[in-house]
């Protein structure tokens, strides 16, 4: 059935290195959201992308929505230890249906 | 309230007992979601309420799980005859959006441990 795939599942980087997580869908998406969950915490909304090819930046974070609206990426430049956590993408798989389906997440570990 | 409030924060129960988890959404939020998150895993959708519409129960894993919401206020998730595989953090989230899904605001979660 329809689902969203997120890769990688896990990444360990040295502080200062870059990090990217990808979210892929087999169907066209109306929009995509990204959330961050710190260890022991709850997911916190980062951003929503709606337009084809959209790129949004938040300080060291860059979010992209693919031209076909089937994939998205979150890139972190020069990671810091505060970036540690699990990053989830979330999509609405069915048109006119508001249930948000979350990807399995990418766990990021940053070593100082 | 200022944020989504969930109670209890922690619940330890014996296998076979019933448990009730409560979620108090942000005032004015019409949409309310329940998700389950097993240790180290992603968020598994359970149920969605939108205003006075019929809830989307498609994510409930078995008939032991049920949820209610009165209007646009508090929701309760009930798990009957708990099993060890029910152990997880149960997250509630609320949102203002109607047709276009908006930002979800999550509570701190209720950690359920079934012995």
PDB file of C-alpha atoms in Angstrom, chain B residues 1 12 90:
ATOM      1  CA  UNK B   1      -4.400  25.351  28.001  1.00  0.00           C
ATOM      2  CA  UNK B  12       2.600   0.518  35.059  1.00  0.00           C
ATOM      3  CA  UNK B  90       1.124   6.916  23.670  1.00  0.00           C
TER       4      UNK B  90
END
